[in-house]
Structure formats: structure tokens, C-alpha cells
XYZ file of C-alpha atoms in Angstrom:
715
model
C 0.000 0.000 0.000
C 1.446 3.392 -0.915
C 2.251 5.811 1.950
C 2.171 9.645 2.144
C 5.352 11.584 2.488
C 6.185 13.616 5.620
C 5.711 16.920 3.761
C 2.216 15.882 2.658
C 1.210 15.106 6.247
C 2.517 18.537 7.393
C 0.380 20.323 4.789
C -2.686 18.337 5.856
C -2.154 19.189 9.538
C -1.692 22.838 8.681
C -5.091 22.998 6.881
C -6.743 21.137 9.737
C -5.449 23.805 12.146
C -6.781 26.544 9.876
C -10.209 24.935 9.761
C -10.321 24.668 13.538
C -9.335 28.318 13.970
C -11.913 29.407 11.383
C -14.610 27.357 13.130
C -13.769 28.934 16.489
C -13.903 32.426 14.985
C -17.348 31.750 13.496
C -18.575 30.279 16.793
C -17.356 33.289 18.775
C -18.988 35.641 16.267
C -22.336 33.849 16.632
C -22.154 33.940 20.427
C -21.328 37.643 20.440
C -24.176 38.350 18.020
C -26.647 36.427 20.172
C -25.425 38.157 23.303
C -25.802 41.587 21.744
C -29.247 40.663 20.434
C -30.659 39.433 23.741
C -28.563 41.339 26.245
C -30.809 44.423 26.482
C -33.730 42.267 27.591
C -31.780 41.033 30.581
C -30.789 44.464 31.859
C -32.216 45.643 35.159
C -32.060 48.721 37.327
C -30.001 51.675 36.141
C -28.699 49.945 33.008
C -32.257 49.204 31.826
C -33.229 52.767 32.651
C -30.391 54.155 30.512
C -31.477 51.979 27.607
C -35.089 53.114 27.955
C -34.130 56.756 28.216
C -31.967 56.493 25.111
C -34.897 54.996 23.204
C -37.176 57.684 24.596
C -34.884 60.547 23.610
C -34.528 59.103 20.123
C -38.324 58.951 19.725
C -38.713 62.507 20.974
C -35.986 63.853 18.690
C -37.753 62.362 15.685
C -41.251 63.535 16.723
C -43.127 65.959 14.520
C -43.617 69.493 15.874
C -47.083 71.100 15.954
C -47.707 74.771 16.776
C -50.703 75.479 19.020
C -51.940 79.017 18.458
C -52.861 81.164 21.433
C -56.483 81.433 20.266
C -56.874 77.693 19.715
C -59.993 76.279 21.412
C -59.656 74.508 24.745
C -61.240 71.178 25.508
C -64.553 71.524 27.308
C -64.853 71.412 31.058
C -64.772 67.965 32.635
C -68.143 66.243 32.338
C -68.653 65.281 35.978
C -71.857 63.360 35.204
C -70.188 60.786 32.969
C -70.777 57.145 33.748
C -70.028 54.134 31.577
C -73.534 53.904 30.121
C -73.751 57.594 29.139
C -70.283 58.608 27.947
C -68.448 55.472 26.836
C -68.804 54.483 23.176
C -68.983 50.684 23.085
C -69.559 50.546 19.344
C -65.849 50.956 18.687
C -65.045 48.012 20.948
C -66.014 45.088 18.765
C -64.998 41.553 19.604
C -64.263 40.331 16.085
C -61.453 38.038 17.246
C -63.575 36.514 20.004
C -60.822 37.138 22.576
C -62.897 39.552 24.702
C -60.127 42.151 24.616
C -60.382 45.882 24.044
C -57.919 47.398 21.581
C -55.778 50.340 22.709
C -54.122 52.735 20.284
C -51.335 55.193 21.153
C -51.413 58.398 19.141
C -48.169 59.333 17.324
C -45.575 61.035 19.505
C -45.709 64.769 18.756
C -43.988 67.913 20.047
C -46.474 70.670 20.826
C -45.096 74.219 21.000
C -46.665 77.645 21.307
C -46.308 80.485 18.818
C -42.980 81.442 20.413
C -41.571 77.972 19.868
C -41.681 77.177 23.602
C -42.681 73.618 24.392
C -46.181 73.149 25.824
C -46.043 69.453 26.593
C -43.399 68.058 28.895
C -40.636 65.699 27.803
C -41.918 62.222 28.572
C -40.881 61.087 32.034
C -39.421 57.655 32.611
C -42.689 56.643 34.311
C -44.852 57.745 31.391
C -42.551 56.040 28.935
C -43.053 52.849 30.962
C -46.821 53.345 30.645
C -46.583 53.548 26.853
C -44.156 50.633 26.747
C -46.505 48.499 28.878
C -49.398 49.192 26.501
C -47.352 48.407 23.390
C -46.143 45.121 24.857
C -49.610 44.111 26.113
C -52.316 42.027 24.480
C -54.495 45.143 24.271
C -52.324 47.116 21.841
C -53.305 47.827 18.281
C -51.382 49.829 15.697
C -54.578 50.650 13.812
C -56.629 53.610 15.104
C -59.660 52.299 13.242
C -59.657 49.146 15.396
C -59.166 50.993 18.673
C -61.604 50.990 21.575
C -59.366 53.279 23.659
C -56.944 55.983 22.562
C -54.016 57.030 24.768
C -52.397 60.361 23.815
C -48.606 60.336 24.355
C -48.907 63.453 26.528
C -47.385 63.163 29.986
C -50.013 64.353 32.494
C -48.737 62.374 35.482
C -47.676 65.429 37.510
C -49.903 68.495 37.212
C -47.325 70.645 39.030
C -45.305 70.834 35.820
C -48.146 71.411 33.349
C -49.246 74.501 31.468
C -52.876 73.778 32.248
C -54.749 75.837 29.638
C -52.279 75.186 26.826
C -52.359 71.454 27.547
C -56.149 71.563 27.254
C -55.717 73.210 23.846
C -53.402 70.359 22.847
C -56.025 67.782 23.835
C -58.715 69.576 21.840
C -56.422 69.606 18.780
C -55.941 65.826 18.692
C -57.282 64.419 15.392
C -59.566 61.867 17.081
C -60.418 63.816 20.233
C -64.219 63.831 19.696
C -64.975 65.487 23.062
C -62.528 63.094 24.724
C -64.791 60.073 24.228
C -62.855 56.817 24.796
C -59.615 58.706 25.462
C -57.644 57.500 28.492
C -55.470 59.992 30.395
C -53.049 58.924 33.151
C -52.513 61.310 36.086
C -51.049 60.577 39.528
C -50.530 64.002 41.076
C -53.661 66.095 40.403
C -54.122 69.681 41.486
C -51.414 72.108 42.524
C -50.579 74.602 45.277
C -52.550 75.772 47.180
C -55.763 73.840 46.406
C -54.439 70.360 45.588
C -57.647 69.369 43.809
C -58.361 65.658 43.659
C -58.756 65.466 39.897
C -56.697 66.772 36.983
C -57.390 70.492 36.454
C -56.662 70.327 32.718
C -60.032 70.549 30.971
C -60.643 67.148 29.429
C -64.368 66.914 28.620
C -65.464 63.230 28.555
C -62.003 61.652 28.706
C -61.474 58.810 31.201
C -58.984 59.595 33.961
C -56.798 56.890 35.452
C -55.913 59.055 38.422
C -54.321 58.946 41.833
C -55.979 60.695 44.763
C -59.640 60.710 43.728
C -62.191 61.682 46.336
C -65.716 60.312 46.310
C -66.823 63.753 45.083
C -64.648 63.743 41.954
C -64.528 60.036 41.109
C -66.962 59.023 38.368
C -67.963 55.500 39.332
C -67.900 52.964 36.464
C -65.997 55.515 34.348
C -62.730 56.723 35.913
C -60.110 54.363 37.336
C -58.544 55.085 40.725
C -54.844 54.160 40.538
C -52.086 54.197 43.183
C -49.663 57.091 43.486
C -46.464 55.363 42.370
C -43.223 56.283 44.171
C -40.313 56.186 41.683
C -37.921 57.520 44.348
C -37.865 54.169 46.156
C -38.876 51.854 43.308
C -35.365 50.445 42.843
C -35.032 49.500 46.528
C -34.553 45.771 47.161
C -36.505 44.993 50.305
C -35.360 42.168 52.585
C -37.765 39.247 52.537
C -40.023 39.035 55.581
C -42.403 36.213 56.382
C -45.997 37.208 57.082
C -45.702 35.055 60.228
C -42.843 37.053 61.786
C -43.365 39.352 64.753
C -42.576 43.033 64.262
C -40.676 45.431 66.493
C -43.514 47.970 66.663
C -47.259 47.554 66.477
C -47.535 50.666 64.299
C -45.314 53.221 62.640
C -45.871 56.589 60.976
C -43.121 57.519 58.525
C -45.150 59.680 56.167
C -43.965 63.163 55.247
C -46.291 66.109 54.651
C -49.016 65.193 57.166
C -51.486 67.922 58.198
C -50.039 69.580 61.374
C -53.052 68.764 63.574
C -52.777 65.093 62.664
C -48.999 65.170 63.153
C -49.571 66.432 66.703
C -52.099 63.667 67.435
C -49.655 61.039 66.181
C -46.833 62.482 68.303
C -49.060 62.464 71.379
C -49.870 58.786 70.792
C -46.191 57.990 70.325
C -45.414 59.437 73.753
C -48.334 57.512 75.253
C -47.276 54.193 73.641
C -43.478 54.524 73.265
C -42.832 50.789 72.863
C -45.686 50.181 70.405
C -45.867 53.234 68.147
C -43.009 54.964 66.328
C -43.365 58.360 64.608
C -40.765 59.425 62.044
C -40.511 62.447 59.781
C -38.310 63.623 56.931
C -34.748 64.415 57.876
C -32.814 67.551 56.885
C -34.584 69.718 54.344
C -32.225 71.255 51.794
C -32.235 74.893 50.739
C -34.300 74.133 47.630
C -37.043 72.520 49.747
C -36.144 68.933 48.843
C -35.057 66.182 51.184
C -33.632 62.676 51.042
C -36.625 60.433 50.336
C -34.776 57.256 51.286
C -34.356 58.087 54.983
C -36.608 59.102 57.890
C -35.587 60.571 61.229
C -36.625 60.484 64.857
C -34.729 63.480 66.190
C -31.099 62.845 65.280
C -31.560 59.132 64.689
C -31.797 58.149 61.046
C -33.619 55.140 59.552
C -33.560 53.746 56.026
C -36.864 54.221 54.190
C -39.000 52.335 53.277
C -37.091 49.447 54.940
C -38.064 50.759 58.376
C -41.718 50.040 57.556
C -40.940 46.325 57.673
C -40.373 46.655 61.415
C -44.049 47.453 62.090
C -47.280 45.496 61.798
C -49.342 48.551 60.792
C -48.344 51.683 58.858
C -50.420 54.851 58.944
C -51.575 56.565 55.765
C -52.956 59.927 56.846
C -54.632 62.719 54.897
C -51.940 65.152 53.807
C -51.942 68.146 51.494
C -52.889 65.675 48.772
C -55.548 63.042 49.332
C -53.570 60.360 47.476
C -50.278 59.451 49.121
C -47.229 57.423 48.087
C -47.249 56.191 51.700
C -49.900 53.640 50.725
C -47.743 52.036 48.027
C -44.686 52.207 50.278
C -46.529 50.335 53.034
C -47.608 47.608 50.623
C -44.053 47.365 49.296
C -42.810 46.760 52.838
C -45.518 44.191 53.638
C -46.957 46.522 56.273
C -50.742 46.666 56.798
C -51.990 50.173 55.899
C -54.205 52.043 58.344
C -55.882 54.687 56.209
C -57.217 57.940 57.669
C -58.409 59.851 54.616
C -62.140 60.540 54.489
C -63.662 60.386 50.979
C -60.439 58.874 49.535
C -61.220 56.378 46.774
C -58.708 53.604 47.333
C -56.776 52.400 44.261
C -58.614 49.831 42.124
C -61.381 49.692 44.752
C -63.807 48.798 41.967
C -62.354 45.283 42.002
C -60.124 44.982 45.088
C -61.593 44.129 48.493
C -59.550 46.493 50.677
C -61.093 45.219 53.908
C -58.910 42.149 53.478
C -55.650 44.129 53.311
C -56.125 47.440 55.136
C -57.935 49.147 57.984
C -59.879 52.116 56.630
C -60.883 54.392 59.508
C -62.436 57.836 59.765
C -60.113 60.746 60.414
C -61.937 61.476 63.670
C -60.851 58.020 64.899
C -57.155 58.881 64.711
C -56.761 59.509 68.487
C -58.258 56.041 69.149
C -55.985 54.257 66.671
C -53.839 52.338 69.144
C -56.783 50.901 71.052
C -58.301 49.790 67.726
C -55.073 48.156 66.541
C -54.552 46.303 69.813
C -57.913 44.560 69.306
C -57.035 43.124 65.887
C -56.530 39.379 66.253
C -53.241 37.739 65.333
C -55.049 35.505 62.848
C -56.484 38.481 61.016
C -53.078 40.168 61.003
C -51.504 37.141 59.329
C -54.259 37.015 56.720
C -53.970 40.729 56.015
C -50.187 40.522 55.654
C -50.546 37.793 53.041
C -53.106 39.879 51.216
C -50.822 42.940 51.328
C -48.026 40.950 49.702
C -50.452 39.660 47.068
C -51.753 43.141 46.219
C -48.257 44.601 45.958
C -46.932 41.950 43.625
C -49.960 41.877 41.344
C -51.266 45.440 41.206
C -48.803 47.986 42.650
C -45.184 46.928 42.169
C -44.467 48.684 38.835
C -45.927 51.083 36.329
C -46.493 48.101 34.069
C -48.802 46.237 36.459
C -50.628 49.488 37.302
C -51.324 50.074 33.612
C -52.364 46.490 32.919
C -54.686 46.497 35.939
C -56.297 49.742 34.744
C -56.858 48.302 31.273
C -58.262 45.060 32.703
C -60.812 47.021 34.755
C -61.975 48.912 31.653
C -61.956 45.658 29.693
C -64.237 44.057 32.309
C -66.707 46.910 31.903
C -66.828 46.423 28.138
C -67.042 42.613 28.306
C -68.778 41.901 31.656
C -69.695 38.359 30.618
C -65.974 37.553 30.312
C -64.805 39.680 33.255
C -62.619 38.521 36.103
C -64.537 37.285 39.110
C -64.026 38.373 42.689
C -61.691 35.530 43.581
C -59.542 36.113 40.484
C -58.933 39.668 41.643
C -58.600 39.047 45.373
C -57.684 35.451 46.135
C -54.221 33.954 46.177
C -53.957 31.495 43.277
C -53.979 28.500 45.594
C -57.273 29.649 47.158
C -59.232 30.391 43.992
C -62.345 28.416 43.278
C -63.309 28.132 46.948
C -66.913 29.323 46.955
C -68.045 28.060 50.322
C -69.761 30.726 52.480
C -66.655 30.670 54.670
C -64.791 32.312 51.802
C -67.371 34.844 50.685
C -65.948 38.372 50.281
C -66.417 40.735 53.185
C -67.994 43.265 50.815
C -68.693 42.073 47.245
C -68.096 44.611 44.520
C -71.024 46.896 43.826
C -69.922 47.189 40.202
C -71.139 43.672 39.413
C -74.752 44.303 40.465
C -77.431 41.615 40.807
C -79.489 39.359 38.538
C -83.252 39.360 39.016
C -84.633 35.833 38.544
C -88.421 35.964 38.169
C -90.481 32.777 38.295
C -93.721 32.984 36.296
C -96.435 30.804 34.803
C -98.784 32.945 32.748
C -99.532 36.158 34.686
C -98.118 38.368 31.951
C -99.517 41.733 33.068
C -98.126 41.572 36.594
C -94.893 40.011 35.279
C -94.305 42.982 32.987
C -95.059 45.342 35.862
C -92.486 43.554 38.059
C -89.875 43.795 35.270
C -90.453 47.527 34.823
C -90.236 48.057 38.565
C -87.016 46.112 39.124
C -85.423 47.762 36.063
C -85.455 51.066 37.938
C -82.830 49.755 40.370
C -79.383 51.154 39.420
C -77.607 47.937 40.428
C -79.673 45.612 38.243
C -77.356 43.759 35.833
C -79.780 41.378 34.115
C -83.343 40.057 34.241
C -83.860 36.309 33.854
C -87.481 35.173 33.466
C -88.132 31.492 34.233
C -91.207 30.625 32.158
C -92.655 27.593 33.936
C -95.594 26.963 31.585
C -95.042 24.163 29.058
C -98.551 24.473 27.604
C -98.217 28.088 26.618
C -95.340 29.877 24.899
C -93.923 33.139 26.274
C -95.119 36.384 24.655
C -93.388 37.503 21.467
C -90.117 39.384 21.833
C -91.656 42.666 20.676
C -94.198 42.716 23.517
C -91.730 42.531 26.413
C -90.884 45.731 28.343
C -88.018 47.765 26.892
C -85.438 48.101 29.683
C -81.760 49.007 29.793
C -80.240 45.803 31.260
C -80.382 42.534 29.273
C -83.573 40.470 29.570
C -83.685 36.750 28.783
C -86.554 34.260 28.961
C -85.878 30.587 29.725
C -88.745 28.182 29.044
C -88.524 25.137 31.296
C -89.302 21.557 30.286
C -91.211 20.774 33.514
C -93.380 22.869 35.788
C -91.253 22.576 38.943
C -90.893 25.094 41.770
C -87.209 24.212 42.014
C -86.641 25.716 38.553
C -86.363 29.123 40.197
C -83.149 28.008 41.946
C -81.444 26.351 38.990
C -77.873 27.756 38.532
C -78.298 28.943 34.949
C -75.084 29.922 33.169
C -76.761 33.228 32.259
C -76.428 34.262 35.914
C -73.023 35.933 35.993
C -73.391 38.054 39.128
C -72.735 36.841 42.657
C -76.061 38.256 43.874
C -79.439 36.877 42.823
C -82.745 38.599 43.518
C -85.466 35.923 43.522
C -88.875 37.389 42.672
C -92.393 36.105 42.181
C -94.287 37.526 39.246
C -96.824 39.281 41.510
C -94.466 41.185 43.833
C -95.370 44.537 42.306
C -95.184 46.787 45.344
C -91.428 47.004 45.955
C -89.833 50.344 45.082
C -86.423 50.755 43.469
C -85.104 52.265 46.724
C -86.226 49.196 48.658
C -84.562 46.871 46.155
C -81.373 48.925 46.122
C -81.259 49.019 49.917
C -81.837 45.254 50.078
C -78.909 44.753 47.704
C -76.682 46.999 49.859
C -77.542 44.919 52.936
C -76.758 41.714 51.016
C -73.343 43.137 50.064
C -72.551 43.425 53.777
C -73.945 39.947 54.548
C -73.446 37.918 51.345
C -73.695 34.582 53.138
C -77.250 35.255 54.349
C -80.724 35.288 52.865
C -81.808 38.941 52.706
C -85.421 39.746 51.940
C -88.699 41.459 52.597
C -91.549 39.098 53.612
C -90.567 37.126 56.734
C -91.977 34.160 58.643
C -91.342 32.246 61.866
C -91.246 28.631 63.026
C -92.567 27.756 66.490
C -92.695 24.646 68.650
C -96.242 23.506 69.406
C -96.351 21.896 72.839
C -99.771 20.388 72.103
C -98.808 18.490 68.960
C -95.129 18.309 69.900
C -94.297 19.387 66.384
C -92.965 22.458 64.647
C -95.525 24.945 63.374
C -95.277 27.471 60.521
C -96.355 30.941 61.666
C -97.248 33.867 59.385
C -98.405 36.324 62.056
C -96.490 39.585 62.286
C -94.084 39.266 65.182
C -90.783 40.770 66.224
C -89.081 37.423 65.709
C -88.276 35.911 62.330
C -86.515 32.731 61.243
C -87.327 32.641 57.521
C -87.362 35.083 54.603
C -89.595 34.096 51.694
C -87.873 33.807 48.347
C -90.735 35.554 46.567
C -88.590 38.657 47.165
C -85.123 37.899 48.506
C -81.414 38.308 47.739
C -79.020 35.366 48.057
C -75.617 34.236 46.771
C -75.649 32.206 43.564
C -73.615 29.491 45.316
C -76.812 28.455 47.080
C -78.499 27.783 43.734
C -75.806 25.191 43.078
C -76.270 23.666 46.538
C -80.057 23.576 46.170
C -79.859 21.878 42.769
C -76.920 19.516 43.339
C -76.363 19.080 47.088
C -79.770 19.285 48.759
C -79.889 16.737 51.621
C -82.116 13.682 51.305
C -85.126 13.812 49.020
C -86.150 17.372 49.934
C -85.867 18.741 46.400
C -88.040 15.940 44.964
C -90.504 16.291 47.826
C -90.869 20.020 47.096
C -91.458 19.424 43.383
C -93.942 16.618 44.002
C -95.952 18.637 46.529
C -95.641 21.961 44.653
C -94.896 23.814 47.866
C -92.189 24.899 50.333
C -89.243 25.583 48.005
C -88.675 28.808 49.975
C -88.621 26.957 53.302
C -86.190 24.439 51.823
C -83.843 27.272 50.796
C -84.036 28.790 54.296
C -83.135 25.403 55.811
C -80.223 25.002 53.384
C -78.659 28.413 54.079
C -79.197 28.273 57.833
C -77.642 24.809 57.971
C -74.586 26.020 55.992
C -73.987 29.234 57.940
C -75.598 28.754 61.343
C -77.082 32.236 60.927
C -80.570 33.711 60.737
C -81.847 35.513 57.645
C -82.186 39.307 57.635
C -85.420 41.151 56.984
C -85.033 44.568 55.353
C -87.393 47.570 55.477
C -90.546 47.673 57.609
C -93.002 46.716 54.851
C -95.119 43.741 55.921
C -98.001 43.785 53.449
C -97.162 41.805 50.333
C -99.196 40.397 47.524
C -97.797 36.951 48.018
C -98.985 33.337 48.490
C -99.189 33.719 52.266
C -101.308 36.882 52.317
C -105.079 36.818 52.865
C -106.712 36.831 49.468
C -109.660 34.699 48.462
C -108.189 34.098 44.991
C -104.931 32.662 46.307
C -103.819 29.310 47.548
C -103.381 30.636 51.083
C -107.160 31.142 51.334
C -107.283 27.425 52.031
C -106.651 26.912 55.752
C -104.971 23.636 54.878
C -102.146 25.622 53.329
C -100.720 26.557 56.748
C -100.913 22.899 57.767
C -98.993 21.906 54.640
C -96.296 24.478 55.377
C -95.961 23.107 58.906
C -95.653 19.598 57.483
C -92.815 20.837 55.272
C -90.896 22.098 58.274
C -91.292 18.821 60.167
C -90.342 16.811 57.075
C -87.165 18.866 56.574
C -86.232 18.561 60.260
C -86.529 14.792 59.899
C -84.148 14.828 56.909
C -81.602 17.142 58.554
C -81.833 15.379 61.910
C -82.004 18.758 63.647
C -83.672 22.165 63.405
C -81.165 24.420 61.589
C -83.371 27.552 61.442
C -82.190 30.388 63.678
C -84.489 32.986 65.212
C -83.587 36.680 65.268
C -85.187 39.931 66.411
C -83.577 42.188 63.870
C -84.588 44.318 60.915
C -82.396 46.468 58.674
C -83.744 49.933 57.841
C -82.024 52.749 55.931
C -80.255 55.448 57.921
C -82.578 58.405 58.667
C -85.625 56.261 57.793
C -87.773 57.638 60.621
C -86.121 61.046 60.833
C -88.004 64.103 59.655
C -85.544 65.005 56.920
C -85.947 66.374 53.379
C -86.103 63.459 50.949
C -83.177 64.793 48.906
C -80.915 64.291 51.924
C -81.898 60.632 52.306
C -80.187 57.985 50.210
C -83.205 55.651 50.237
C -86.159 58.008 50.516
C -88.800 55.857 48.812
C -89.178 53.083 51.380
C -92.672 51.775 52.079
C -94.300 51.934 55.489
C -95.846 49.118 57.499
């Protein structure tokens, strides 16, 4: 076999070395390219900020300039009467993709200058740039203005202190798609300016939606504006030490807020001297000549503490009304895992439309400030642990960055546009591991009023009174939907054109069997937590009575809340339970011909009713209301609540010769129901109470315009 010479082998080795070197060069080049490509996305802190600012400055340098003349029209005054149903244009919010998502468009970045060439709009702040960036990167963004449901002008209105108020209003009015501000979303965190510090942006903005910090109940347009937290960029890059929600804290409470009203500062100082080991009061340290101070420290005399880290050493942190109603102290407390104690009357807490603040904060009246320590000492350790967990949850999900603040604001507006696909209470407020728990033990302390209630009306063929009931209940502002359960299989419901024309949706469900239990079926059309069960002849209830009943249910969502009440009594003669319809001070049942209850009980009634009670009710065509009272009382161990003093009802138990109750045997049958249900349960679960809920000022001689629920019927 022939062999290669030594020189040939040397040449071959040389080329092999070249190939290896070339391969390594190519590999290094690819790695460097990949690193450069992906490296910016891994930057954090100051490096990320420099990258963002560079991008921001480049966008601003390339922005078109527009001159706003001095006589240019201003936007109209803020429409303070706007609510979602009157000012929001839903017709631009189609759901063509079926993803139940609004589309948000950002107008082109533009420089607005006056006739002297002086800039009107501010250079975009880092925080506002993060707002725009969050929208662009979100699932809501659209690059097509024709597809947009919301329009966000790239005009930085976060801090009114730096705005030329009138000129900025002229800029808004000049926007190509302004249209009186309809469906325009403006972000503002510091409204008002010295000396008034108004609680809403003073720039005239007509019908535009404000996502604002520091709203009061007088300036907040419910279902329209969005109350957002006042973000604190001065401490946003702080890395807080991790603290378990189970750990004890050095102080029970701490006040480290700057800019508190002097009278309140004095009250806090007095409490600190009274409770030196439990309550710590800190203030800003040295104030510089220009009026600024170091925001990352707080002082007690000469002793200096790092801020907001010091907040982690207390169980509770005060958030007190200052010059502005909205305070960064609230976000700082959440950041530190400290339970806020809020003393700011009329303050609309951030995202309160969807967040249950009673689970994470103590909201007290300003007049209660001197009693704060005695109140805090009575909070149980179990509740403190639960509130700490909730504080951590709220901070991470809704407050920790401009991005999550923006996305939360958009989700709230999205839920208004697509209520049938909106997030439920537990999705907003429960830790992920607790979601889906719908037992009464986990009902919210105060369900959101924004969701409203569904009126479920059981009917057979009394069309005239049914239509009257529908018109009456439609006058209630909190009504979300009317569901008519048509229980007549021999007769079809009236034609669609003959039904009353009301604002909320109305749907008719024709049942396949004439069963009383159909009124409690958990239909998928019921999307609210609250259900108002109505008979088709309860025509006397006013909208104020219904609205007040719903408000009471919101405070007691685990109970049956209603108008006609009844009582069960023990009969010593027969040694059996007796159904009693006489008017007494005691009640143990509320009839479901007019009652509010949680939709969870519809599921229990249909799927989990003990024994054969449900079948017994349907076979005997009676006592479905008593069965529901037994079910709820057995689950909660609580009595129902009667609301308003009205006792006269056109209902099956009232004296009327045309009704079933005219038969004396009816009362005997109702008593038999009670004894049958006791036999199934093995005990008597009904609870007796001497209690009735009436509106405040009900019996006071006051002008009706000063009473929230003026139209409440008498006995």
C-alpha cells in the first residue's frame, strides 16, 4: 500500500489547524451576536433605565412638531356626570377576534409648542414612557386607530405641578380623534397644585377617562374613571429584605409619612409618647435649601432610619390625609408588607372597583385617629396574618411597577366592556392556591357593587303583573340582568316585541317541567354573585327598597336577605314544629318571593340538597322557599335578615280569596314541610332573630333629597 510523504502530512495538519481556527472564529462571532441581540432584555435597574431613556430621547428627537396658536380652542370642562352607560362608546369596541379584549391605540408622539416655539407638553418622564411601553407590549395594543376601543395620547399628564394647564387643554382639543374626549384614556397621579391640591386633573378634558391617583368620592366618576395608586419612583429600585408574614414586628404601628397635616402630626406624636414601645413616629430628615429632602431616609430626632425598609419593622403603617388626598405612603406600606391604616375621608382607594380592601387594610375615619392604638390592639393575630398575606399579594400583582398598574387599569376597563368575560371576585382578590373556593366561609367581606345583581323571576302565565315587576325592578341602578323562568309548558312566552323595553339585558328561559325548584337552577346566564329571587306578583317594591336590600346583602353575602318574613314555632300540644305567618318581632325565615341570596346556594339547592327534599318540594308543589331557608341556615348557622318595615305583600301567604293561602290547609302543609325537613336534617337548623335592617334616617323628619333611600314603604 502506498504511503504519504512527511511533507504531505505537514500540509494536511496545517489545513486542519486553519479549519479549527476558522470554526472557532465563526462560533465566537455567533455567540457575540446572540449576546448583543438578547442582552438588552436582561438588563435591570439603572442599566435598563439608561437603555429606555436612550430609546425615549430618540423617539422625541424624531417627533413631529405642531404649533398650538394662542387662540386655539380649549377642551370643554370635565363632564362630571359621565358614567359608563352615558359617555363610553362601546360601538368601537367590537370583539371580532372573540378574545374579549379591548384594543388600545397610542397616538403618534408629537412635540407641541406655542407660537414662540416654547414647548407646551413636557418631555416624557421615565414613568410615562413605561406606561406607553406596557401598553405596546400588552395584548391590548393595536397599531390601527380604526380598530381601537381606547386611545391614549402620548402626553405626559402624570404630575400636574409641571403642566401649562390651559395650553395642555388646547393640545387635547387639537388631537385628530379627540371627539370630546370620548374613549380617550389619560393617566394622572398628582392632580391639582398649590394651594388647592384638587383631587382630579385640572386640565379641561371633557369626557375623557382619567386613570388618576388621589380621587375623592366627590370627583370620582364610578364605572368611568379608574382610581390608581400614586407610584413612588424615588424608592422603586429598593430591594426589600424578605419578611415572612408570620414574623413578629418590632412595633405595632409606625408613621413615617412626610407632609401630614399639622393637627394630625400632633395627634400622632401624642400617641407615640403615650405608647413609646408600640408606636413609632418618624418624619423627613434635613430639608435642603431648595425645599427637597432625602426620600430614602426618615428621622426620629437625630436618629436616622432607612426608608421604606423601616416600615418592615411594624405590623401597621399609617396613611394619613396630607396636602394631597392620594399618598405614596400607601404604596410604600404595601411594598414593605406593612398593613396600611388609612385615615383619609372620601379617599377612593386604588382599584377599589375590584379589590376588596377590607382584606388588606384598615380604613378608619379621620376622627378616629386619636383612638388608633386601642383599635389596633384589638385586631386578632389571625387576622393580622391574613392581612399581611393579602398585602403581599396586592403589591406583587397590582402595585409593584408602572407596568402592572397600567395592565390592571386596562383590565378594569376591559371588564366593563365585556362583563360576561370579566374577572370574578376571587380572580382579583384570592391567592392562586385559594381560587375556586366558593363556600360561604370564603365569601368576600364586601362584594363589589360594580357587578350588580341578577333578578330571577319565576312565572307561569300572569303576563300583566310580570311585565309590571320587570319595569319596577329595572329602575334599580344595580340591576345587571333580568332572567325570566317561564314555567308553563302548555303556553309559549309572549313575542319578543311585547316585552318591556329596559336598559339591562332580559332573557326568557322556558322550562321543560313545571317545577318550583326551577327558580333556583344555577343557569349559566347568571353571571353576578347576587341573585334577587322574585315572584311575578311582587309589584309593590320600590327601586329604593330593592337597592337598599342589595346593599344589605353586600354586607352579609352569606345570608338570605329579603322582605316578607316568617317564623317557626314549637307547638307543645302536637309536639311538632308549626309554621307561623303572624307579624311578630321574631323571624326565622325570609320568603324567596322577594329575597337576595348568593348564587352558590343555587348550586347547593340543585346539586347538594340533603335527602329527598328537592323531589318532595317538586312533588308537593310547595315549600321551596322553606327548603332554601333550611339550606342556608344549615350552611352558615345564621338567621336571615329582613329589610325595610313593609309587611303587606301580595304573596302566596297573604289573605286573598283568589290565592292558595285562602285554604286553611295551606298553613298545615307548610308546617308539614318544616317537620319533614327537620326529619331529613336530623335537627332544626333555622335560627331565630329579632332584627330588621332599615335605611339610615328612615324615621327622621328630613328632606327626601338628603336621604339615600327616601322611597321606602311603610308598614
